[in-house]
């Protein structure tokens, strides 16, 4: 068996390069306030990978995605180990387009901050009188550029995304920019409508797209996981204040309450509760148990 080394180890995910494809592994690490906690949230990686798989399957009629398989028996022998089972996805390698494709159905986070400041988000004028966490009349596309490590991503207008892609792809840039916008909205609408029937609000999310060898736009990265999205419980949703986040709120609250006393390690019961929340979210959305 050939030992493989990841080409990239992020806070939560690890990536292996197989030439034409990648294996993206979601680990059981959890980061809160940008710190990796000492706890392992067992099955978290599997929940994230299986969620992406679920959405990729649900939306492949909208556009193709990069998923090849999540079955380690179809991957190189190295991946046939328990630590890769369930949490790994082999993906077609793409030339990633340098735009983070964000869509917001509700106003919160940096969108809310921008709206309070000047009534717009990424150059889009929104109706007056919106409250924090309000549902928007229509979902809006609010792209950003991927910042270098340490910087915050920068929100940009749609026109700026056209410019960026034209600089790289010439005349094709305009077509790519329009596709990213239209696919992003279509994916969000389909999945948010579905999630609502399962009691979950997808407030906003981020997609990443790339080009395959024929120049087709293909959906990449992770899809609609709690790490790339804001999920809120529909039960108890109320505009006018921030909403509890579905996944990490419990861990975050504990860390805040115990500020200065903890060493970035959750007590066993808090860690267990966090695992339960991830599993519950997965079961609610997919109707399946892991
Ligand atoms: N199919 C793909 N082909 C090539 N790169 C991909 C593909 N899917 C995702 N990526 C890239 O893999 C990387 C995943 O890294 P990630 O752990 O999310 O850290 P970060 O987003 O901070 O770079 C991202 O740069 C993403 O754009
Ligand atoms: Mg990423």
PDB file of C-alpha atoms and ligand atoms in Angstrom:
ATOM      1  CA  UNK A   1       0.000   0.000   0.000  1.00  0.00           C
ATOM      2  CA  UNK A   2       1.347   3.415  -0.929  1.00  0.00           C
ATOM      3  CA  UNK A   3       1.322   5.890   1.905  1.00  0.00           C
ATOM      4  CA  UNK A   4      -0.188   9.212   0.799  1.00  0.00           C
ATOM      5  CA  UNK A   5       0.376  12.651   2.292  1.00  0.00           C
ATOM      6  CA  UNK A   6      -2.268  15.354   2.111  1.00  0.00           C
ATOM      7  CA  UNK A   7      -1.357  18.301  -0.119  1.00  0.00           C
ATOM      8  CA  UNK A   8      -3.333  20.495   2.211  1.00  0.00           C
ATOM      9  CA  UNK A   9      -4.338  20.274   5.857  1.00  0.00           C
ATOM     10  CA  UNK A  10      -6.924  22.870   6.773  1.00  0.00           C
ATOM     11  CA  UNK A  11      -8.506  23.468  10.160  1.00  0.00           C
ATOM     12  CA  UNK A  12     -11.157  20.892   9.438  1.00  0.00           C
ATOM     13  CA  UNK A  13     -10.504  19.281   6.039  1.00  0.00           C
ATOM     14  CA  UNK A  14      -7.566  17.440   4.479  1.00  0.00           C
ATOM     15  CA  UNK A  15      -7.003  17.104   0.766  1.00  0.00           C
ATOM     16  CA  UNK A  16      -5.127  14.394  -1.120  1.00  0.00           C
ATOM     17  CA  UNK A  17      -4.074  14.835  -4.729  1.00  0.00           C
ATOM     18  CA  UNK A  18      -4.554  11.804  -7.002  1.00  0.00           C
ATOM     19  CA  UNK A  19      -3.655  13.518 -10.268  1.00  0.00           C
ATOM     20  CA  UNK A  20      -6.962  13.933 -12.114  1.00  0.00           C
ATOM     21  CA  UNK A  21      -8.914  13.756  -8.886  1.00  0.00           C
ATOM     22  CA  UNK A  22      -8.765  14.787  -5.247  1.00  0.00           C
ATOM     23  CA  UNK A  23      -9.864  13.066  -2.089  1.00  0.00           C
ATOM     24  CA  UNK A  24     -11.375  15.560   0.323  1.00  0.00           C
ATOM     25  CA  UNK A  25     -11.529  14.267   3.889  1.00  0.00           C
ATOM     26  CA  UNK A  26     -13.672  16.008   6.490  1.00  0.00           C
ATOM     27  CA  UNK A  27     -12.098  15.311   9.880  1.00  0.00           C
ATOM     28  CA  UNK A  28     -13.828  15.235  13.266  1.00  0.00           C
ATOM     29  CA  UNK A  29     -12.108  18.441  14.316  1.00  0.00           C
ATOM     30  CA  UNK A  30     -14.248  21.404  15.271  1.00  0.00           C
ATOM     31  CA  UNK A  31     -13.178  25.037  15.152  1.00  0.00           C
ATOM     32  CA  UNK A  32     -14.910  27.691  17.224  1.00  0.00           C
ATOM     33  CA  UNK A  33     -13.927  31.350  17.078  1.00  0.00           C
ATOM     34  CA  UNK A  34     -11.203  30.238  14.612  1.00  0.00           C
ATOM     35  CA  UNK A  35      -9.550  27.944  17.167  1.00  0.00           C
ATOM     36  CA  UNK A  36      -9.404  24.174  16.723  1.00  0.00           C
ATOM     37  CA  UNK A  37     -10.794  22.646  19.916  1.00  0.00           C
ATOM     38  CA  UNK A  38      -9.039  19.753  21.630  1.00  0.00           C
ATOM     39  CA  UNK A  39     -12.148  17.590  21.428  1.00  0.00           C
ATOM     40  CA  UNK A  40     -12.836  15.220  18.622  1.00  0.00           C
ATOM     41  CA  UNK A  41     -16.485  15.415  17.611  1.00  0.00           C
ATOM     42  CA  UNK A  42     -16.874  11.833  16.503  1.00  0.00           C
ATOM     43  CA  UNK A  43     -18.875  11.370  13.254  1.00  0.00           C
ATOM     44  CA  UNK A  44     -18.828  15.107  12.505  1.00  0.00           C
ATOM     45  CA  UNK A  45     -16.670  14.537   9.419  1.00  0.00           C
ATOM     46  CA  UNK A  46     -18.998  11.820   8.213  1.00  0.00           C
ATOM     47  CA  UNK A  47     -22.034  14.044   8.746  1.00  0.00           C
ATOM     48  CA  UNK A  48     -20.434  16.827   6.679  1.00  0.00           C
ATOM     49  CA  UNK A  49     -19.351  14.566   3.821  1.00  0.00           C
ATOM     50  CA  UNK A  50     -22.663  12.699   3.689  1.00  0.00           C
ATOM     51  CA  UNK A  51     -24.558  15.996   3.682  1.00  0.00           C
ATOM     52  CA  UNK A  52     -22.588  17.255   0.683  1.00  0.00           C
ATOM     53  CA  UNK A  53     -23.279  13.944  -1.044  1.00  0.00           C
ATOM     54  CA  UNK A  54     -26.992  14.265  -0.335  1.00  0.00           C
ATOM     55  CA  UNK A  55     -27.180  17.761  -1.873  1.00  0.00           C
ATOM     56  CA  UNK A  56     -24.937  16.884  -4.829  1.00  0.00           C
ATOM     57  CA  UNK A  57     -27.301  14.053  -5.697  1.00  0.00           C
ATOM     58  CA  UNK A  58     -30.364  16.229  -5.248  1.00  0.00           C
ATOM     59  CA  UNK A  59     -29.097  18.992  -7.553  1.00  0.00           C
ATOM     60  CA  UNK A  60     -27.282  17.181 -10.355  1.00  0.00           C
ATOM     61  CA  UNK A  61     -30.132  18.076 -12.709  1.00  0.00           C
ATOM     62  CA  UNK A  62     -29.242  21.771 -12.247  1.00  0.00           C
ATOM     63  CA  UNK A  63     -25.556  21.363 -13.092  1.00  0.00           C
ATOM     64  CA  UNK A  64     -22.849  18.689 -12.843  1.00  0.00           C
ATOM     65  CA  UNK A  65     -20.780  18.499  -9.646  1.00  0.00           C
ATOM     66  CA  UNK A  66     -17.316  17.164  -8.869  1.00  0.00           C
ATOM     67  CA  UNK A  67     -18.344  14.127  -6.792  1.00  0.00           C
ATOM     68  CA  UNK A  68     -16.999  10.795  -8.052  1.00  0.00           C
ATOM     69  CA  UNK A  69     -17.553   8.543  -5.028  1.00  0.00           C
ATOM     70  CA  UNK A  70     -17.693   8.416  -1.233  1.00  0.00           C
ATOM     71  CA  UNK A  71     -17.084   4.649  -1.226  1.00  0.00           C
ATOM     72  CA  UNK A  72     -13.524   4.009  -0.056  1.00  0.00           C
ATOM     73  CA  UNK A  73     -13.607   0.628  -1.838  1.00  0.00           C
ATOM     74  CA  UNK A  74     -13.595   2.568  -5.112  1.00  0.00           C
ATOM     75  CA  UNK A  75     -10.625   4.696  -4.031  1.00  0.00           C
ATOM     76  CA  UNK A  76      -6.908   3.803  -3.889  1.00  0.00           C
ATOM     77  CA  UNK A  77      -6.082   1.198  -1.266  1.00  0.00           C
ATOM     78  CA  UNK A  78      -4.644   3.782   1.128  1.00  0.00           C
ATOM     79  CA  UNK A  79      -8.162   5.098   1.811  1.00  0.00           C
ATOM     80  CA  UNK A  80      -9.530   1.723   2.870  1.00  0.00           C
ATOM     81  CA  UNK A  81      -8.932   2.496   6.529  1.00  0.00           C
ATOM     82  CA  UNK A  82     -11.531   3.208   9.211  1.00  0.00           C
ATOM     83  CA  UNK A  83     -10.340   6.793   9.583  1.00  0.00           C
ATOM     84  CA  UNK A  84     -11.362   7.543   5.972  1.00  0.00           C
ATOM     85  CA  UNK A  85     -14.603   5.578   5.890  1.00  0.00           C
ATOM     86  CA  UNK A  86     -17.707   7.730   5.471  1.00  0.00           C
ATOM     87  CA  UNK A  87     -15.924  11.061   5.673  1.00  0.00           C
ATOM     88  CA  UNK A  88     -14.009  11.029   2.376  1.00  0.00           C
ATOM     89  CA  UNK A  89     -15.134  12.081  -1.070  1.00  0.00           C
ATOM     90  CA  UNK A  90     -13.182  11.515  -4.241  1.00  0.00           C
ATOM     91  CA  UNK A  91     -13.786  14.453  -6.569  1.00  0.00           C
ATOM     92  CA  UNK A  92     -12.927  15.393 -10.103  1.00  0.00           C
ATOM     93  CA  UNK A  93     -10.135  17.958 -10.021  1.00  0.00           C
ATOM     94  CA  UNK A  94     -11.301  21.315 -11.344  1.00  0.00           C
ATOM     95  CA  UNK A  95      -9.762  24.638 -12.207  1.00  0.00           C
ATOM     96  CA  UNK A  96     -11.457  26.599  -9.441  1.00  0.00           C
ATOM     97  CA  UNK A  97     -12.951  29.991 -10.296  1.00  0.00           C
ATOM     98  CA  UNK A  98     -11.749  32.622  -7.809  1.00  0.00           C
ATOM     99  CA  UNK A  99     -15.192  33.778  -6.655  1.00  0.00           C
ATOM    100  CA  UNK A 100     -16.959  32.694  -3.489  1.00  0.00           C
ATOM    101  CA  UNK A 101     -20.556  32.414  -4.582  1.00  0.00           C
ATOM    102  CA  UNK A 102     -22.636  33.511  -1.624  1.00  0.00           C
ATOM    103  CA  UNK A 103     -26.418  33.589  -1.632  1.00  0.00           C
ATOM    104  CA  UNK A 104     -28.557  35.048   1.117  1.00  0.00           C
ATOM    105  CA  UNK A 105     -32.206  34.345   1.690  1.00  0.00           C
ATOM    106  CA  UNK A 106     -32.191  36.117   5.062  1.00  0.00           C
ATOM    107  CA  UNK A 107     -30.344  39.168   6.298  1.00  0.00           C
ATOM    108  CA  UNK A 108     -27.722  38.441   8.935  1.00  0.00           C
ATOM    109  CA  UNK A 109     -23.969  38.539   9.554  1.00  0.00           C
ATOM    110  CA  UNK A 110     -21.931  40.833   7.293  1.00  0.00           C
ATOM    111  CA  UNK A 111     -25.021  41.417   5.130  1.00  0.00           C
ATOM    112  CA  UNK A 112     -26.926  42.810   8.090  1.00  0.00           C
ATOM    113  CA  UNK A 113     -23.954  45.012   9.031  1.00  0.00           C
ATOM    114  CA  UNK A 114     -23.759  46.415   5.513  1.00  0.00           C
ATOM    115  CA  UNK A 115     -27.526  46.984   5.294  1.00  0.00           C
ATOM    116  CA  UNK A 116     -27.544  48.879   8.592  1.00  0.00           C
ATOM    117  CA  UNK A 117     -24.696  51.004   7.342  1.00  0.00           C
ATOM    118  CA  UNK A 118     -26.074  51.982   3.931  1.00  0.00           C
ATOM    119  CA  UNK A 119     -29.176  49.980   3.007  1.00  0.00           C
ATOM    120  CA  UNK A 120     -27.335  47.763   0.506  1.00  0.00           C
ATOM    121  CA  UNK A 121     -25.503  44.427   0.387  1.00  0.00           C
ATOM    122  CA  UNK A 122     -22.832  44.037  -2.295  1.00  0.00           C
ATOM    123  CA  UNK A 123     -24.327  46.965  -4.181  1.00  0.00           C
ATOM    124  CA  UNK A 124     -27.859  45.543  -4.080  1.00  0.00           C
ATOM    125  CA  UNK A 125     -30.418  47.953  -2.649  1.00  0.00           C
ATOM    126  CA  UNK A 126     -32.769  46.255  -0.214  1.00  0.00           C
ATOM    127  CA  UNK A 127     -36.192  47.413   0.959  1.00  0.00           C
ATOM    128  CA  UNK A 128     -36.313  49.763   3.944  1.00  0.00           C
ATOM    129  CA  UNK A 129     -37.290  48.603   7.401  1.00  0.00           C
ATOM    130  CA  UNK A 130     -35.784  45.109   7.394  1.00  0.00           C
ATOM    131  CA  UNK A 131     -35.083  43.644  10.815  1.00  0.00           C
ATOM    132  CA  UNK A 132     -32.132  41.436  11.682  1.00  0.00           C
ATOM    133  CA  UNK A 133     -32.682  37.856  10.415  1.00  0.00           C
ATOM    134  CA  UNK A 134     -35.635  38.923   8.221  1.00  0.00           C
ATOM    135  CA  UNK A 135     -36.395  36.877   5.153  1.00  0.00           C
ATOM    136  CA  UNK A 136     -35.538  38.768   1.973  1.00  0.00           C
ATOM    137  CA  UNK A 137     -38.221  39.243  -0.706  1.00  0.00           C
ATOM    138  CA  UNK A 138     -35.985  37.217  -3.055  1.00  0.00           C
ATOM    139  CA  UNK A 139     -32.647  35.487  -2.393  1.00  0.00           C
ATOM    140  CA  UNK A 140     -29.716  37.690  -3.413  1.00  0.00           C
ATOM    141  CA  UNK A 141     -26.353  36.780  -4.912  1.00  0.00           C
ATOM    142  CA  UNK A 142     -23.534  38.471  -2.997  1.00  0.00           C
ATOM    143  CA  UNK A 143     -20.185  37.219  -4.299  1.00  0.00           C
ATOM    144  CA  UNK A 144     -16.876  37.713  -2.563  1.00  0.00           C
ATOM    145  CA  UNK A 145     -13.247  37.183  -3.409  1.00  0.00           C
ATOM    146  CA  UNK A 146     -11.235  34.588  -1.606  1.00  0.00           C
ATOM    147  CA  UNK A 147      -8.865  36.438   0.696  1.00  0.00           C
ATOM    148  CA  UNK A 148      -5.336  35.278   1.393  1.00  0.00           C
ATOM    149  CA  UNK A 149      -4.790  33.492   4.668  1.00  0.00           C
ATOM    150  CA  UNK A 150      -5.579  35.717   7.625  1.00  0.00           C
ATOM    151  CA  UNK A 151      -7.542  38.317   5.675  1.00  0.00           C
ATOM    152  CA  UNK A 152     -11.291  38.472   5.601  1.00  0.00           C
ATOM    153  CA  UNK A 153     -13.029  37.710   2.340  1.00  0.00           C
ATOM    154  CA  UNK A 154     -14.041  40.865   0.524  1.00  0.00           C
ATOM    155  CA  UNK A 155     -17.631  41.333  -0.627  1.00  0.00           C
ATOM    156  CA  UNK A 156     -17.851  42.490  -4.224  1.00  0.00           C
ATOM    157  CA  UNK A 157     -20.566  43.557  -6.652  1.00  0.00           C
ATOM    158  CA  UNK A 158     -21.716  41.287  -9.462  1.00  0.00           C
ATOM    159  CA  UNK A 159     -20.042  43.690 -11.937  1.00  0.00           C
ATOM    160  CA  UNK A 160     -16.738  43.253 -10.118  1.00  0.00           C
ATOM    161  CA  UNK A 161     -17.058  39.465 -10.429  1.00  0.00           C
ATOM    162  CA  UNK A 162     -17.476  39.923 -14.197  1.00  0.00           C
ATOM    163  CA  UNK A 163     -14.312  42.024 -14.310  1.00  0.00           C
ATOM    164  CA  UNK A 164     -12.301  39.498 -12.304  1.00  0.00           C
ATOM    165  CA  UNK A 165     -13.332  36.612 -14.561  1.00  0.00           C
ATOM    166  CA  UNK A 166     -12.800  38.685 -17.739  1.00  0.00           C
ATOM    167  CA  UNK A 167      -9.247  39.411 -16.624  1.00  0.00           C
ATOM    168  CA  UNK A 168      -8.586  35.669 -16.555  1.00  0.00           C
ATOM    169  CA  UNK A 169     -10.864  34.284 -19.276  1.00  0.00           C
ATOM    170  CA  UNK A 170     -11.396  37.222 -21.639  1.00  0.00           C
ATOM    171  CA  UNK A 171     -14.801  37.268 -23.329  1.00  0.00           C
ATOM    172  CA  UNK A 172     -15.804  34.029 -21.628  1.00  0.00           C
ATOM    173  CA  UNK A 173     -15.558  35.807 -18.262  1.00  0.00           C
ATOM    174  CA  UNK A 174     -18.951  37.442 -18.628  1.00  0.00           C
ATOM    175  CA  UNK A 175     -20.618  34.134 -19.414  1.00  0.00           C
ATOM    176  CA  UNK A 176     -18.955  32.427 -16.440  1.00  0.00           C
ATOM    177  CA  UNK A 177     -19.969  35.213 -14.064  1.00  0.00           C
ATOM    178  CA  UNK A 178     -23.595  34.985 -15.185  1.00  0.00           C
ATOM    179  CA  UNK A 179     -23.560  31.216 -14.826  1.00  0.00           C
ATOM    180  CA  UNK A 180     -22.166  31.396 -11.299  1.00  0.00           C
ATOM    181  CA  UNK A 181     -24.912  33.817 -10.305  1.00  0.00           C
ATOM    182  CA  UNK A 182     -27.743  31.885 -11.939  1.00  0.00           C
ATOM    183  CA  UNK A 183     -26.594  28.478 -10.700  1.00  0.00           C
ATOM    184  CA  UNK A 184     -26.063  29.827  -7.192  1.00  0.00           C
ATOM    185  CA  UNK A 185     -29.611  31.179  -6.978  1.00  0.00           C
ATOM    186  CA  UNK A 186     -31.134  28.046  -8.530  1.00  0.00           C
ATOM    187  CA  UNK A 187     -29.247  25.715  -6.157  1.00  0.00           C
ATOM    188  CA  UNK A 188     -30.187  27.781  -3.139  1.00  0.00           C
ATOM    189  CA  UNK A 189     -33.868  27.991  -4.039  1.00  0.00           C
ATOM    190  CA  UNK A 190     -34.240  24.285  -4.589  1.00  0.00           C
ATOM    191  CA  UNK A 191     -32.375  23.265  -1.435  1.00  0.00           C
ATOM    192  CA  UNK A 192     -33.754  25.955   0.881  1.00  0.00           C
ATOM    193  CA  UNK A 193     -37.319  25.082  -0.141  1.00  0.00           C
ATOM    194  CA  UNK A 194     -36.591  21.437   0.582  1.00  0.00           C
ATOM    195  CA  UNK A 195     -34.878  22.132   3.935  1.00  0.00           C
ATOM    196  CA  UNK A 196     -37.826  24.218   5.105  1.00  0.00           C
ATOM    197  CA  UNK A 197     -40.102  21.198   4.709  1.00  0.00           C
ATOM    198  CA  UNK A 198     -37.725  19.451   7.166  1.00  0.00           C
ATOM    199  CA  UNK A 199     -37.842  22.254   9.711  1.00  0.00           C
ATOM    200  CA  UNK A 200     -34.529  23.889   8.791  1.00  0.00           C
ATOM    201  CA  UNK A 201     -33.973  27.392   7.461  1.00  0.00           C
ATOM    202  CA  UNK A 202     -30.921  27.820   5.261  1.00  0.00           C
ATOM    203  CA  UNK A 203     -30.262  31.491   5.909  1.00  0.00           C
ATOM    204  CA  UNK A 204     -27.306  31.740   3.563  1.00  0.00           C
ATOM    205  CA  UNK A 205     -24.602  29.617   2.030  1.00  0.00           C
ATOM    206  CA  UNK A 206     -21.518  29.641  -0.141  1.00  0.00           C
ATOM    207  CA  UNK A 207     -20.758  27.594  -3.237  1.00  0.00           C
ATOM    208  CA  UNK A 208     -17.527  27.238  -5.185  1.00  0.00           C
ATOM    209  CA  UNK A 209     -17.406  26.343  -8.858  1.00  0.00           C
ATOM    210  CA  UNK A 210     -14.669  25.307 -11.233  1.00  0.00           C
ATOM    211  CA  UNK A 211     -14.098  24.376 -14.866  1.00  0.00           C
ATOM    212  CA  UNK A 212     -13.660  20.815 -16.060  1.00  0.00           C
ATOM    213  CA  UNK A 213     -11.311  19.862 -18.900  1.00  0.00           C
ATOM    214  CA  UNK A 214     -13.960  20.816 -21.480  1.00  0.00           C
ATOM    215  CA  UNK A 215     -14.510  24.248 -19.956  1.00  0.00           C
ATOM    216  CA  UNK A 216     -17.875  23.388 -18.394  1.00  0.00           C
ATOM    217  CA  UNK A 217     -18.838  25.038 -15.141  1.00  0.00           C
ATOM    218  CA  UNK A 218     -19.009  22.351 -12.445  1.00  0.00           C
ATOM    219  CA  UNK A 219     -20.008  22.629  -8.783  1.00  0.00           C
ATOM    220  CA  UNK A 220     -17.073  21.859  -6.447  1.00  0.00           C
ATOM    221  CA  UNK A 221     -15.999  22.032  -2.820  1.00  0.00           C
ATOM    222  CA  UNK A 222     -18.486  21.136  -0.065  1.00  0.00           C
ATOM    223  CA  UNK A 223     -22.181  21.761  -0.463  1.00  0.00           C
ATOM    224  CA  UNK A 224     -24.657  23.091   2.088  1.00  0.00           C
ATOM    225  CA  UNK A 225     -22.915  21.843   5.195  1.00  0.00           C
ATOM    226  CA  UNK A 226     -23.068  23.662   8.531  1.00  0.00           C
ATOM    227  CA  UNK A 227     -19.475  24.768   7.797  1.00  0.00           C
ATOM    228  CA  UNK A 228     -20.410  26.569   4.574  1.00  0.00           C
ATOM    229  CA  UNK A 229     -23.906  27.705   5.545  1.00  0.00           C
ATOM    230  CA  UNK A 230     -26.038  29.166   8.275  1.00  0.00           C
ATOM    231  CA  UNK A 231     -28.702  26.671   9.295  1.00  0.00           C
ATOM    232  CA  UNK A 232     -31.376  27.830  11.721  1.00  0.00           C
ATOM    233  CA  UNK A 233     -34.120  25.777  13.333  1.00  0.00           C
ATOM    234  CA  UNK A 234     -37.398  26.888  11.699  1.00  0.00           C
ATOM    235  CA  UNK A 235     -39.112  26.213  15.001  1.00  0.00           C
ATOM    236  CA  UNK A 236     -38.730  29.371  17.075  1.00  0.00           C
ATOM    237  CA  UNK A 237     -37.473  31.504  14.195  1.00  0.00           C
ATOM    238  CA  UNK A 238     -38.254  35.162  14.773  1.00  0.00           C
ATOM    239  CA  UNK A 239     -36.823  38.243  13.077  1.00  0.00           C
ATOM    240  CA  UNK A 240     -35.524  41.160  15.160  1.00  0.00           C
ATOM    241  CA  UNK A 241     -32.479  39.491  16.666  1.00  0.00           C
ATOM    242  CA  UNK A 242     -29.785  36.980  15.796  1.00  0.00           C
ATOM    243  CA  UNK A 243     -30.791  33.313  15.570  1.00  0.00           C
ATOM    244  CA  UNK A 244     -29.150  30.370  17.321  1.00  0.00           C
ATOM    245  CA  UNK A 245     -26.889  28.549  14.889  1.00  0.00           C
ATOM    246  CA  UNK A 246     -27.810  24.966  14.386  1.00  0.00           C
ATOM    247  CA  UNK A 247     -24.435  23.358  14.866  1.00  0.00           C
ATOM    248  CA  UNK A 248     -21.905  25.172  16.993  1.00  0.00           C
ATOM    249  CA  UNK A 249     -24.058  27.353  19.194  1.00  0.00           C
ATOM    250  CA  UNK A 250     -23.959  24.938  22.087  1.00  0.00           C
ATOM    251  CA  UNK A 251     -20.164  24.698  22.029  1.00  0.00           C
ATOM    252  CA  UNK A 252     -19.787  28.450  21.501  1.00  0.00           C
ATOM    253  CA  UNK A 253     -22.125  29.280  24.392  1.00  0.00           C
ATOM    254  CA  UNK A 254     -20.187  27.036  26.732  1.00  0.00           C
ATOM    255  CA  UNK A 255     -16.876  28.581  25.674  1.00  0.00           C
ATOM    256  CA  UNK A 256     -18.287  32.078  26.217  1.00  0.00           C
ATOM    257  CA  UNK A 257     -19.727  31.250  29.635  1.00  0.00           C
ATOM    258  CA  UNK A 258     -16.422  29.715  30.713  1.00  0.00           C
ATOM    259  CA  UNK A 259     -14.200  32.348  29.177  1.00  0.00           C
ATOM    260  CA  UNK A 260     -10.725  32.376  30.721  1.00  0.00           C
ATOM    261  CA  UNK A 261     -11.351  29.085  32.526  1.00  0.00           C
ATOM    262  CA  UNK A 262     -11.197  26.644  29.648  1.00  0.00           C
ATOM    263  CA  UNK A 263      -8.239  25.594  27.576  1.00  0.00           C
ATOM    264  CA  UNK A 264     -10.228  25.143  24.338  1.00  0.00           C
ATOM    265  CA  UNK A 265     -11.545  21.823  25.488  1.00  0.00           C
ATOM    266  CA  UNK A 266     -15.241  21.082  25.996  1.00  0.00           C
ATOM    267  CA  UNK A 267     -16.418  18.885  28.869  1.00  0.00           C
ATOM    268  CA  UNK A 268     -17.572  15.454  27.777  1.00  0.00           C
ATOM    269  CA  UNK A 269     -21.311  16.222  28.061  1.00  0.00           C
ATOM    270  CA  UNK A 270     -20.993  19.403  25.994  1.00  0.00           C
ATOM    271  CA  UNK A 271     -18.979  17.563  23.328  1.00  0.00           C
ATOM    272  CA  UNK A 272     -21.571  14.776  23.284  1.00  0.00           C
ATOM    273  CA  UNK A 273     -24.414  17.279  22.928  1.00  0.00           C
ATOM    274  CA  UNK A 274     -22.567  18.838  19.978  1.00  0.00           C
ATOM    275  CA  UNK A 275     -22.281  15.441  18.297  1.00  0.00           C
ATOM    276  CA  UNK A 276     -25.989  14.824  18.884  1.00  0.00           C
ATOM    277  CA  UNK A 277     -26.856  18.150  17.251  1.00  0.00           C
ATOM    278  CA  UNK A 278     -24.857  17.285  14.116  1.00  0.00           C
ATOM    279  CA  UNK A 279     -26.493  13.862  13.892  1.00  0.00           C
ATOM    280  CA  UNK A 280     -29.953  15.302  14.468  1.00  0.00           C
ATOM    281  CA  UNK A 281     -29.426  17.882  11.716  1.00  0.00           C
ATOM    282  CA  UNK A 282     -28.383  15.186   9.289  1.00  0.00           C
ATOM    283  CA  UNK A 283     -31.347  12.981  10.149  1.00  0.00           C
ATOM    284  CA  UNK A 284     -33.803  15.848   9.887  1.00  0.00           C
ATOM    285  CA  UNK A 285     -32.540  16.851   6.460  1.00  0.00           C
ATOM    286  CA  UNK A 286     -32.074  13.465   4.863  1.00  0.00           C
ATOM    287  CA  UNK A 287     -34.566  11.345   6.762  1.00  0.00           C
ATOM    288  CA  UNK A 288     -31.763   8.820   7.292  1.00  0.00           C
ATOM    289  CA  UNK A 289     -29.705   7.730  10.279  1.00  0.00           C
ATOM    290  CA  UNK A 290     -25.939   7.433  10.046  1.00  0.00           C
TER     291      UNK A 290
HETATM  292  N1  LIG B   1     -12.893  19.772  -7.357  1.00  0.00           N
HETATM  293  C1  LIG B   1     -11.934  20.592  -6.917  1.00  0.00           C
HETATM  294  N2  LIG B   1     -10.801  20.761  -7.621  1.00  0.00           N
HETATM  295  C2  LIG B   1      -9.810  21.588  -7.171  1.00  0.00           C
HETATM  296  N3  LIG B   1      -9.884  22.273  -6.030  1.00  0.00           N
HETATM  297  C3  LIG B   1     -10.997  22.147  -5.275  1.00  0.00           C
HETATM  298  C4  LIG B   1     -12.078  21.301  -5.676  1.00  0.00           C
HETATM  299  N4  LIG B   1     -13.057  21.375  -4.734  1.00  0.00           N
HETATM  300  C5  LIG B   1     -12.603  22.245  -3.795  1.00  0.00           C
HETATM  301  N5  LIG B   1     -11.375  22.723  -4.105  1.00  0.00           N
HETATM  302  C6  LIG B   1     -10.535  23.645  -3.332  1.00  0.00           C
HETATM  303  O1  LIG B   1     -10.018  22.906  -2.258  1.00  0.00           O
HETATM  304  C7  LIG B   1      -9.753  23.801  -1.174  1.00  0.00           C
HETATM  305  C8  LIG B   1     -10.403  23.282   0.088  1.00  0.00           C
HETATM  306  O2  LIG B   1      -9.783  23.896   1.134  1.00  0.00           O
HETATM  307  P1  LIG B   1     -10.500  24.263   2.481  1.00  0.00           P
HETATM  308  O3  LIG B   1     -10.225  23.181   3.456  1.00  0.00           O
HETATM  309  O4  LIG B   1     -11.926  24.619   2.248  1.00  0.00           O
HETATM  310  O5  LIG B   1      -9.702  25.532   2.936  1.00  0.00           O
HETATM  311  P2  LIG B   1      -9.780  27.009   2.306  1.00  0.00           P
HETATM  312  O6  LIG B   1     -11.172  27.231   1.802  1.00  0.00           O
HETATM  313  O7  LIG B   1      -9.412  27.856   3.465  1.00  0.00           O
HETATM  314  O8  LIG B   1      -8.768  27.064   1.192  1.00  0.00           O
HETATM  315  C9  LIG B   1     -10.324  25.147  -1.551  1.00  0.00           C
HETATM  316  O9  LIG B   1      -9.268  25.966  -1.994  1.00  0.00           O
HETATM  317  C10 LIG B   1     -11.257  24.809  -2.698  1.00  0.00           C
HETATM  318  O10 LIG B   1     -11.402  25.875  -3.577  1.00  0.00           O
HETATM  319 MG1  LIG B   2     -12.997  26.405   1.969  1.00  0.00          MG
END
